[in-house]
C-alpha positions as a Markdown table, in Angstrom:
| # | Residue | x | y | z |
|---|---|---|---|---|
| 1 | Tyr | 55.1 | -9.9 | 63.7 |
| 2 | Thr | 55.2 | -13.0 | 61.6 |
| 3 | Ser | 52.4 | -15.0 | 61.1 |
| 4 | Leu | 53.0 | -17.5 | 63.3 |
| 5 | Gly | 54.2 | -15.1 | 66.2 |
| 6 | Leu | 50.8 | -13.2 | 65.7 |
| 7 | His | 48.8 | -16.7 | 65.9 |
| 8 | Tyr | 50.6 | -17.1 | 69.2 |
| 9 | Phe | 50.2 | -13.7 | 70.5 |
| 10 | Ile | 46.5 | -13.6 | 69.9 |
| 11 | Tyr | 46.3 | -16.9 | 71.7 |
| 12 | Lys | 48.1 | -15.8 | 74.4 |
| 13 | Asn | 45.7 | -12.9 | 74.9 |
| 14 | His | 42.7 | -15.1 | 75.1 |
| 15 | Tyr | 44.3 | -17.5 | 77.7 |
| 16 | Met | 45.6 | -14.6 | 79.8 |
| 17 | Ala | 41.9 | -13.0 | 79.4 |
| 18 | Ala | 40.3 | -16.3 | 80.8 |
| 19 | His | 42.5 | -16.4 | 83.9 |
| 20 | Val | 42.0 | -12.7 | 84.7 |
| 21 | Gly | 38.3 | -13.2 | 84.7 |
| 22 | Ala | 35.2 | -11.7 | 83.2 |
| 23 | Ser | 36.3 | -8.2 | 83.8 |
| 24 | Arg | 38.6 | -8.2 | 81.2 |
| 25 | Thr | 38.1 | -9.0 | 77.1 |
| 26 | Pro | 40.8 | -10.4 | 75.2 |
| 27 | Gln | 41.0 | -7.1 | 73.2 |
| 28 | Glu | 41.7 | -5.2 | 76.3 |
| 29 | Val | 44.2 | -7.5 | 77.4 |
| 30 | Met | 46.2 | -7.1 | 74.2 |
| 31 | Glu | 45.9 | -3.1 | 74.3 |
| 32 | His | 47.3 | -3.3 | 78.1 |
| 33 | Tyr | 50.2 | -5.9 | 77.2 |
| 34 | Val | 51.3 | -3.8 | 73.9 |
| 35 | Ser | 51.0 | -0.3 | 75.6 |
| 36 | Met | 52.9 | -1.4 | 79.1 |
| 37 | Tyr | 55.3 | -4.0 | 77.8 |
| 38 | Ile | 55.9 | -2.9 | 73.9 |
| 39 | His | 55.6 | 0.6 | 73.9 |
| 40 | Gly | 56.0 | 1.2 | 77.3 |
| 41 | Asn | 59.7 | 1.8 | 79.1 |
| 42 | Leu | 60.3 | -1.9 | 79.4 |
| 43 | Gly | 59.8 | -2.5 | 75.8 |
| 44 | Lys | 62.1 | 0.8 | 75.0 |
| 45 | Ala | 64.7 | -0.4 | 77.0 |
| 46 | Cys | 64.7 | -4.1 | 75.8 |
| 47 | Ile | 63.5 | -4.0 | 72.1 |
| 48 | Pro | 66.2 | -2.3 | 69.9 |
| 49 | Asp | 65.4 | -0.1 | 67.1 |
| 50 | Thr | 67.2 | -2.2 | 64.5 |
| 51 | Ile | 67.4 | -5.9 | 64.8 |
| 52 | Pro | 70.4 | -7.3 | 63.2 |
| 53 | Asn | 69.7 | -10.9 | 63.4 |
| 54 | Arg | 66.1 | -10.6 | 61.6 |
| 55 | Val | 65.4 | -13.7 | 59.4 |
| 56 | Thr | 65.6 | -13.0 | 55.9 |
| 57 | Asp | 63.2 | -14.2 | 53.2 |
| 58 | His | 65.1 | -16.2 | 50.6 |
| 59 | Thr | 61.8 | -16.9 | 48.5 |
| 60 | Cys | 62.0 | -15.7 | 45.1 |
| 61 | Pro | 60.1 | -12.2 | 44.4 |
| 62 | Ser | 56.9 | -12.1 | 42.4 |
| 63 | Gly | 57.8 | -12.6 | 38.5 |
| 64 | Gly | 61.5 | -13.5 | 39.1 |
| 65 | Pro | 63.4 | -16.5 | 37.9 |
| 66 | Leu | 61.6 | -19.8 | 39.1 |
| 67 | Ser | 59.3 | -17.8 | 41.1 |
| 68 | Pro | 56.2 | -19.7 | 42.2 |
| 69 | Ser | 54.0 | -17.1 | 40.5 |
| 70 | Leu | 55.1 | -18.2 | 37.2 |
| 71 | Thr | 53.1 | -21.6 | 37.1 |
| 72 | Thr | 50.2 | -20.9 | 39.5 |
| 73 | Pro | 48.6 | -24.2 | 39.8 |
| 74 | Leu | 45.0 | -24.4 | 38.7 |
| 75 | Pro | 42.2 | -26.3 | 40.9 |
| 76 | Pro | 42.5 | -30.2 | 40.2 |
| 77 | Leu | 40.1 | -31.8 | 37.6 |
| 78 | Asp | 37.0 | -33.3 | 38.9 |
| 79 | Ile | 37.5 | -36.8 | 37.4 |
| 80 | Ser | 37.2 | -40.6 | 38.7 |
| 81 | Val | 40.3 | -42.6 | 39.8 |
| 82 | Ala | 40.0 | -44.7 | 36.4 |
| 83 | Glu | 40.1 | -41.6 | 34.2 |
| 84 | Gln | 43.0 | -40.5 | 36.0 |
| 85 | Gln | 44.6 | -43.6 | 35.5 |
| 86 | Gln | 43.9 | -43.4 | 32.1 |
| 87 | Leu | 45.4 | -39.9 | 31.5 |
| 88 | Gly | 48.3 | -40.3 | 33.8 |
| 89 | Tyr | 47.0 | -37.4 | 35.9 |
| 90 | Met | 48.1 | -36.6 | 39.7 |
| 91 | Pro | 45.6 | -34.4 | 40.8 |
| 92 | Leu | 47.3 | -33.2 | 44.1 |
| 93 | Arg | 50.3 | -31.8 | 41.8 |
| 94 | Asp | 48.1 | -31.2 | 38.8 |
| 95 | Asp | 50.3 | -32.6 | 36.8 |
| 96 | Tyr | 50.5 | -35.7 | 34.3 |
| 97 | Glu | 53.0 | -38.7 | 34.1 |
| 98 | Ile | 54.0 | -37.2 | 30.5 |
| 99 | Glu | 54.1 | -33.5 | 30.2 |
| 100 | Tyr | 54.8 | -31.0 | 27.3 |
| 101 | Asp | 58.4 | -30.9 | 26.4 |
| 102 | Gln | 59.2 | -33.8 | 29.1 |
| 103 | Asp | 62.9 | -33.3 | 29.1 |
| 104 | Ala | 62.8 | -29.4 | 30.0 |
| 105 | Glu | 64.1 | -30.4 | 33.4 |
| 106 | Thr | 67.6 | -31.6 | 32.1 |
| 107 | Leu | 68.2 | -28.2 | 31.4 |
| 108 | Ile | 68.6 | -27.4 | 35.1 |
| 109 | Ser | 69.0 | -30.5 | 36.9 |
| 110 | Gly | 72.9 | -30.5 | 36.3 |
| 111 | Leu | 73.6 | -26.8 | 37.5 |
| 112 | Ser | 75.5 | -26.0 | 40.4 |
| 113 | Val | 76.7 | -22.6 | 41.6 |
| 114 | Asn | 80.3 | -22.6 | 42.4 |
| 115 | Tyr | 82.6 | -20.1 | 44.1 |
| 116 | Asp | 85.0 | -20.1 | 41.2 |
| 117 | Asp | 82.5 | -19.8 | 38.4 |
| 118 | Asp | 83.6 | -16.9 | 36.1 |
| 119 | Asp | 81.1 | -14.5 | 34.4 |
| 120 | Val | 80.8 | -16.6 | 31.5 |
| 121 | Glu | 80.0 | -19.8 | 33.0 |
| 122 | Ile | 77.5 | -17.6 | 35.4 |
| 123 | Glu | 75.9 | -16.1 | 32.5 |
| 124 | Leu | 75.5 | -19.7 | 30.6 |
| 125 | Lys | 73.6 | -21.1 | 33.8 |
| 126 | Arg | 71.1 | -18.0 | 33.6 |
| 127 | Ala | 70.6 | -18.4 | 30.0 |
| 128 | His | 69.8 | -22.5 | 30.9 |
| 129 | Val | 67.5 | -21.2 | 33.6 |
| 130 | Asp | 65.9 | -18.5 | 31.3 |
| 131 | Met | 65.2 | -21.4 | 29.1 |
| 132 | Tyr | 63.8 | -23.6 | 31.5 |
| 133 | Val | 61.4 | -20.8 | 32.7 |
| 134 | Arg | 60.3 | -20.5 | 29.0 |
| 135 | Lys | 59.4 | -24.0 | 28.7 |
| 136 | Leu | 57.7 | -24.0 | 31.9 |
| 137 | Lys | 55.4 | -21.0 | 31.0 |
| 138 | Glu | 54.3 | -22.6 | 27.5 |
| 139 | Arg | 53.7 | -25.9 | 29.7 |
| 140 | Gln | 51.2 | -23.9 | 32.1 |
| 141 | Arg | 50.0 | -22.0 | 28.8 |
| 142 | Arg | 49.0 | -25.2 | 27.2 |
| 143 | Lys | 47.3 | -26.6 | 30.4 |
| 144 | Asn | 45.2 | -23.4 | 30.6 |
| 145 | Ile | 44.0 | -23.7 | 27.3 |
| 146 | Ala | 43.0 | -27.3 | 28.0 |
| 147 | Arg | 41.3 | -26.3 | 30.9 |
| 148 | Asp | 39.6 | -23.3 | 29.6 |
| 149 | Tyr | 38.1 | -25.3 | 26.4 |
| 150 | Asn | 37.5 | -28.3 | 28.6 |
| 151 | Leu | 39.6 | -30.4 | 26.1 |
| 152 | Val | 39.7 | -33.4 | 29.0 |
| 153 | Pro | 36.3 | -33.6 | 29.4 |
| 154 | Ala | 36.0 | -33.5 | 25.5 |
| 155 | Phe | 38.5 | -36.6 | 25.2 |
| 156 | Leu | 36.7 | -38.6 | 28.0 |
| 157 | Gly | 33.2 | -38.1 | 26.2 |
| 158 | Lys | 31.9 | -36.2 | 29.3 |
| 159 | Asp | 31.1 | -32.7 | 28.0 |
| 160 | Lys | 28.5 | -33.6 | 24.8 |
| 161 | Lys | 25.6 | -33.4 | 27.2 |
| 162 | Glu | 26.6 | -30.4 | 28.7 |
| 163 | Lys | 27.3 | -28.6 | 25.6 |
| 164 | Glu | 24.0 | -29.4 | 24.2 |
| 165 | Lys | 22.3 | -28.0 | 27.7 |
| 166 | Ala | 24.4 | -24.8 | 27.2 |
| 167 | Leu | 23.7 | -24.0 | 23.8 |
| 168 | Lys | 20.9 | -21.6 | 22.9 |
| 169 | Arg | 20.5 | -22.4 | 19.4 |
| 170 | Lys | 21.2 | -25.4 | 16.8 |
| 171 | Ile | 24.8 | -24.9 | 15.3 |
| 172 | Thr | 24.6 | -25.3 | 11.6 |
| 173 | Lys | 27.0 | -27.5 | 9.4 |
| 174 | Glu | 28.6 | -24.4 | 7.8 |
| 175 | Glu | 29.5 | -23.2 | 11.4 |
| 176 | Lys | 30.9 | -26.4 | 12.5 |
| 177 | Glu | 33.3 | -26.4 | 9.5 |
| 178 | Leu | 34.2 | -22.9 | 10.2 |
| 179 | Arg | 34.9 | -23.9 | 14.0 |
| 180 | Leu | 37.3 | -26.5 | 12.8 |
| 181 | Lys | 39.3 | -24.5 | 10.6 |
| 182 | Leu | 39.4 | -21.5 | 13.2 |
| 183 | Arg | 40.9 | -24.0 | 15.8 |
| 184 | Pro | 44.2 | -22.2 | 15.7 |
| 185 | Leu | 42.6 | -19.3 | 17.1 |
| 186 | Tyr | 42.3 | -21.3 | 20.8 |
| 187 | Gln | 45.7 | -20.4 | 21.8 |
| 188 | Phe | 44.9 | -16.8 | 21.2 |
| 189 | Met | 41.7 | -16.2 | 22.4 |
| 190 | Ser | 39.7 | -17.5 | 25.7 |
| 191 | Cys | 36.6 | -20.0 | 25.2 |
| 192 | Lys | 34.2 | -17.2 | 26.1 |
| 193 | Glu | 35.8 | -14.9 | 23.6 |
| 194 | Phe | 35.7 | -17.7 | 21.0 |
| 195 | Asp | 31.9 | -18.4 | 21.7 |
| 196 | Asp | 31.5 | -14.5 | 21.6 |
| 197 | Leu | 32.8 | -14.4 | 18.2 |
| 198 | Phe | 30.7 | -17.1 | 16.6 |
| 199 | Glu | 27.8 | -15.8 | 18.5 |
| 200 | Asn | 28.4 | -12.0 | 16.7 |
| 201 | Met | 29.0 | -13.9 | 13.7 |
| 202 | His | 25.6 | -15.5 | 13.7 |
| 203 | Lys | 24.0 | -12.2 | 14.6 |
| 204 | Glu | 25.9 | -10.6 | 11.7 |
| 205 | Lys | 24.4 | -13.1 | 9.5 |
| 206 | Met | 20.9 | -12.8 | 10.7 |
| 207 | Leu | 21.1 | -9.0 | 10.1 |
| 208 | Arg | 22.4 | -8.9 | 6.7 |
| 209 | Ala | 19.3 | -11.5 | 6.0 |
| 210 | Lys | 17.0 | -9.0 | 7.7 |
| 211 | Ile | 18.4 | -6.4 | 5.5 |
| 212 | Arg | 17.8 | -8.2 | 2.4 |
| 213 | Glu | 14.4 | -8.8 | 3.1 |
| 214 | Leu | 13.5 | -5.3 | 3.8 |
| 215 | Gln | 15.2 | -4.4 | 0.8 |
| 216 | Arg | 13.2 | -6.9 | -1.1 |
| 217 | Tyr | 10.0 | -5.2 | 0.5 |
| 218 | Arg | 11.3 | -1.9 | -0.7 |
| 219 | Arg | 11.7 | -3.0 | -4.4 |
| 220 | Asn | 7.9 | -4.4 | -4.3 |
| 221 | Gly | 7.0 | -1.1 | -2.8 |
| 222 | Ile | 6.1 | -2.2 | 0.7 |
| 223 | Thr | 7.1 | 1.0 | 3.1 |
| 224 | Lys | 5.6 | -0.4 | 6.2 |
| 225 | Met | 5.8 | -3.6 | 8.2 |
| 226 | Glu | 1.9 | -4.0 | 8.5 |
| 227 | Glu | 1.8 | -4.4 | 4.8 |
| 228 | Ser | 4.7 | -6.9 | 4.6 |
| 229 | Ala | 2.4 | -9.8 | 6.5 |
| 230 | Glu | 0.0 | -9.3 | 3.5 |
| 231 | Tyr | 2.8 | -9.5 | 0.9 |
| 232 | Glu | 4.4 | -12.6 | 2.5 |
| 233 | Ala | 1.0 | -14.7 | 2.7 |
| 234 | Ala | 0.5 | -13.8 | -1.0 |
| 235 | Arg | 4.0 | -15.0 | -2.1 |
| 236 | His | 3.3 | -18.0 | -0.2 |
| 237 | Lys | 0.4 | -18.7 | -2.2 |
| 238 | Arg | 2.2 | -18.3 | -5.4 |
| 239 | Glu | 5.0 | -20.5 | -4.2 |
| 240 | Lys | 2.5 | -23.2 | -3.4 |
| 241 | Arg | 0.7 | -23.0 | -6.5 |
| 242 | Lys | 3.8 | -23.2 | -8.5 |
| 243 | Glu | 5.0 | -26.2 | -6.5 |
| 244 | Asn | 1.5 | -27.9 | -7.0 |
| 245 | Lys | 2.0 | -27.1 | -10.8 |
| 246 | Asn | 5.3 | -28.7 | -11.1 |
| 247 | Leu | 4.3 | -31.8 | -8.9 |
| 248 | Ala | 1.3 | -32.2 | -11.3 |
| 249 | Gly | 3.9 | -31.7 | -14.2 |
| 250 | Ser | 5.9 | -34.5 | -13.0 |
| 251 | Lys | 3.2 | -36.9 | -12.4 |
| 252 | Arg | 1.8 | -36.7 | -15.7 |
| 253 | Gly | 5.4 | -37.3 | -17.1 |
| 254 | Lys | 5.7 | -40.5 | -15.0 |
| 255 | Glu | 2.3 | -41.6 | -16.4 |
| 256 | Asp | 3.5 | -41.2 | -19.9 |
| 257 | Gly | 6.3 | -43.4 | -19.5 |
| 258 | Lys | 9.5 | -43.4 | -21.0 |
| 259 | Asp | 8.4 | -39.7 | -22.7 |
| 260 | Gly | 8.4 | -38.2 | -19.5 |
| 261 | Glu | 11.7 | -39.5 | -18.8 |
| 262 | Phe | 13.2 | -37.7 | -21.8 |
| 263 | Ala | 11.4 | -34.8 | -21.5 |
| 264 | Ala | 14.3 | -32.7 | -21.4 |
| 265 | Ile | 15.4 | -33.9 | -24.8 |
| 266 | Glu | 12.8 | -35.1 | -26.8 |
| 267 | Asn | 12.0 | -31.8 | -28.6 |
| 268 | Leu | 15.6 | -31.5 | -29.7 |
| 269 | Pro | 16.5 | -32.0 | -33.2 |
| 270 | Gly | 17.9 | -35.5 | -33.8 |
| 271 | Phe | 15.6 | -37.1 | -30.8 |
| 272 | Glu | 14.0 | -39.3 | -33.7 |
| 273 | Leu | 17.4 | -40.6 | -34.6 |
| 274 | Leu | 18.5 | -42.3 | -31.4 |
| 275 | Ser | 17.7 | -45.7 | -29.9 |
| 276 | Asp | 16.1 | -46.2 | -26.6 |
| 277 | Arg | 19.6 | -46.8 | -25.0 |
| 278 | Glu | 21.2 | -43.6 | -26.7 |
| 279 | Lys | 18.1 | -41.9 | -25.2 |
| 280 | Val | 18.8 | -42.9 | -21.7 |
| 281 | Leu | 22.6 | -41.9 | -22.1 |
| 282 | Cys | 21.9 | -38.5 | -23.7 |
| 283 | Ser | 19.4 | -37.9 | -20.9 |
| 284 | Ser | 21.7 | -38.9 | -18.1 |
| 285 | Leu | 24.8 | -36.9 | -19.9 |
| 286 | Asn | 22.7 | -33.9 | -20.3 |
| 287 | Leu | 23.9 | -34.2 | -23.7 |
| 288 | Ser | 21.7 | -32.8 | -26.7 |
| 289 | Pro | 20.7 | -35.5 | -29.6 |
| 290 | Ala | 22.6 | -33.7 | -32.4 |
| 291 | Arg | 26.0 | -33.4 | -30.4 |
| 292 | Tyr | 25.7 | -37.0 | -29.5 |
| 293 | Val | 25.1 | -37.9 | -33.2 |
| 294 | Thr | 28.1 | -35.6 | -34.1 |
| 295 | Val | 30.7 | -37.1 | -31.7 |
| 296 | Lys | 29.4 | -40.8 | -32.3 |
| 297 | Thr | 30.0 | -39.9 | -36.0 |
| 298 | Ile | 33.2 | -38.8 | -35.6 |
| 299 | Ile | 34.4 | -41.7 | -33.1 |
| 300 | Ile | 33.2 | -44.3 | -35.8 |
| 301 | Lys | 34.8 | -42.6 | -38.8 |
| 302 | Asp | 38.1 | -42.4 | -37.0 |
| 303 | His | 37.8 | -46.1 | -35.8 |
| 304 | Leu | 37.3 | -47.0 | -39.5 |
| 305 | Gln | 40.3 | -45.5 | -40.9 |
| 306 | Lys | 42.5 | -46.8 | -38.1 |
| 307 | Arg | 41.3 | -50.4 | -39.2 |
| 308 | Gln | 42.1 | -49.4 | -42.9 |
| 309 | Gly | 45.6 | -48.0 | -41.9 |
| 310 | Ile | 44.7 | -44.7 | -42.7 |
| 311 | Pro | 46.5 | -42.1 | -40.3 |
| 312 | Ser | 43.5 | -40.0 | -38.9 |
| 313 | Lys | 43.7 | -37.0 | -36.3 |
| 314 | Ser | 40.9 | -36.8 | -33.8 |
| 315 | Arg | 38.8 | -33.7 | -34.6 |
| 316 | Leu | 36.3 | -33.8 | -31.4 |
| 317 | Pro | 34.5 | -31.0 | -30.5 |
| 318 | Ser | 35.7 | -28.7 | -27.7 |
| 319 | Tyr | 32.5 | -28.9 | -25.4 |
| 320 | Leu | 33.6 | -33.0 | -25.2 |
| 321 | Asp | 35.6 | -33.2 | -22.0 |
| 322 | Lys | 37.2 | -36.3 | -20.8 |
| 323 | Val | 34.3 | -37.5 | -18.8 |
| 324 | Leu | 31.5 | -37.2 | -21.5 |
| 325 | Lys | 34.3 | -38.8 | -24.0 |
| 326 | Lys | 34.9 | -41.8 | -21.8 |
| 327 | Arg | 31.1 | -42.4 | -21.2 |
| 328 | Ile | 30.3 | -42.4 | -25.0 |
| 329 | Leu | 33.4 | -44.7 | -25.9 |
| 330 | Asn | 32.4 | -47.1 | -23.4 |
| 331 | Phe | 28.7 | -47.1 | -24.4 |
| 332 | Leu | 29.8 | -47.4 | -28.3 |
| 333 | Thr | 32.1 | -50.4 | -27.3 |
| 334 | Glu | 29.3 | -52.3 | -25.2 |
| 335 | Ser | 26.9 | -51.6 | -28.2 |
| 336 | Gly | 29.4 | -52.9 | -30.7 |
| 337 | Trp | 30.1 | -49.9 | -32.6 |
| 338 | Ile | 33.8 | -50.0 | -32.1 |
| 339 | Ser | 36.4 | -52.6 | -30.8 |
| 340 | Arg | 37.5 | -52.6 | -27.3 |
| 341 | Asp | 41.2 | -52.1 | -28.5 |
| 342 | Ala | 40.3 | -48.9 | -30.2 |
| 343 | Ser | 38.3 | -47.6 | -27.2 |
């Protein structure tokens, strides 16, 4: 039976059972009708074995060209009317006013099947249909990716709170940068697979850190986890003492004034030859006084030779890069050692 005929048949049985009375149920009425009128003598005489005028199903088979199963529509998005208008979204069709490859329908809009088409024309039209089907599949694939990764709520700014609730841990800056780099994988992996990948990477990172910690325990002669607590407490105390010592040293340097500022270079040769400004320069450039004096001597000597018209070839040391050279030249110019034209 067809679906419509079956519904009518069931309705008729209930109608007949209601008129027969309480002595017969709809199921008993249906069984009596089938046995007497369909499979009985009357049915054998009236119903032929083959029905020549049976209705033919003209819909495309599943997976065939232009089959509805190729682009199974997704449930509509749960967004407001204003947001639908903003996106150009039509919820009843799950379509947008501007779709991916908007002109894809032009491939088949002008096609028509004519009785006088030859084989070449038929194959050409089939090729157009195949191209159109591929574009439809790609359009649907992009919709599925956008739906799976919640790109529409993300565009509307509605998924931030949901993400914060769903996250079991805080995402580090390095992981955020890595997620941005691996975004092209969205089209090859589902959202769950992508999240599982990063969760597994985080677990791997934690396991590697734990392995390094256990290896450090082993190098220090610790073979039981009970002993590790005592070791960590002692290590924490050592680090605390070291930190307090560094803090006291920095405070002492500040109290000493400029001597603390130049603590890194004050014991190096040539420190006493520098002016206060030159000490600040060497300290900021992390340049030893002896090297600064050497560079300063070479630059001033070259400058004087050029002013006297004597050709000179610069012999600056190899450790002097462009940044250091530019800073030192600017300093010597501002101090009046060399003219601005020479720098």
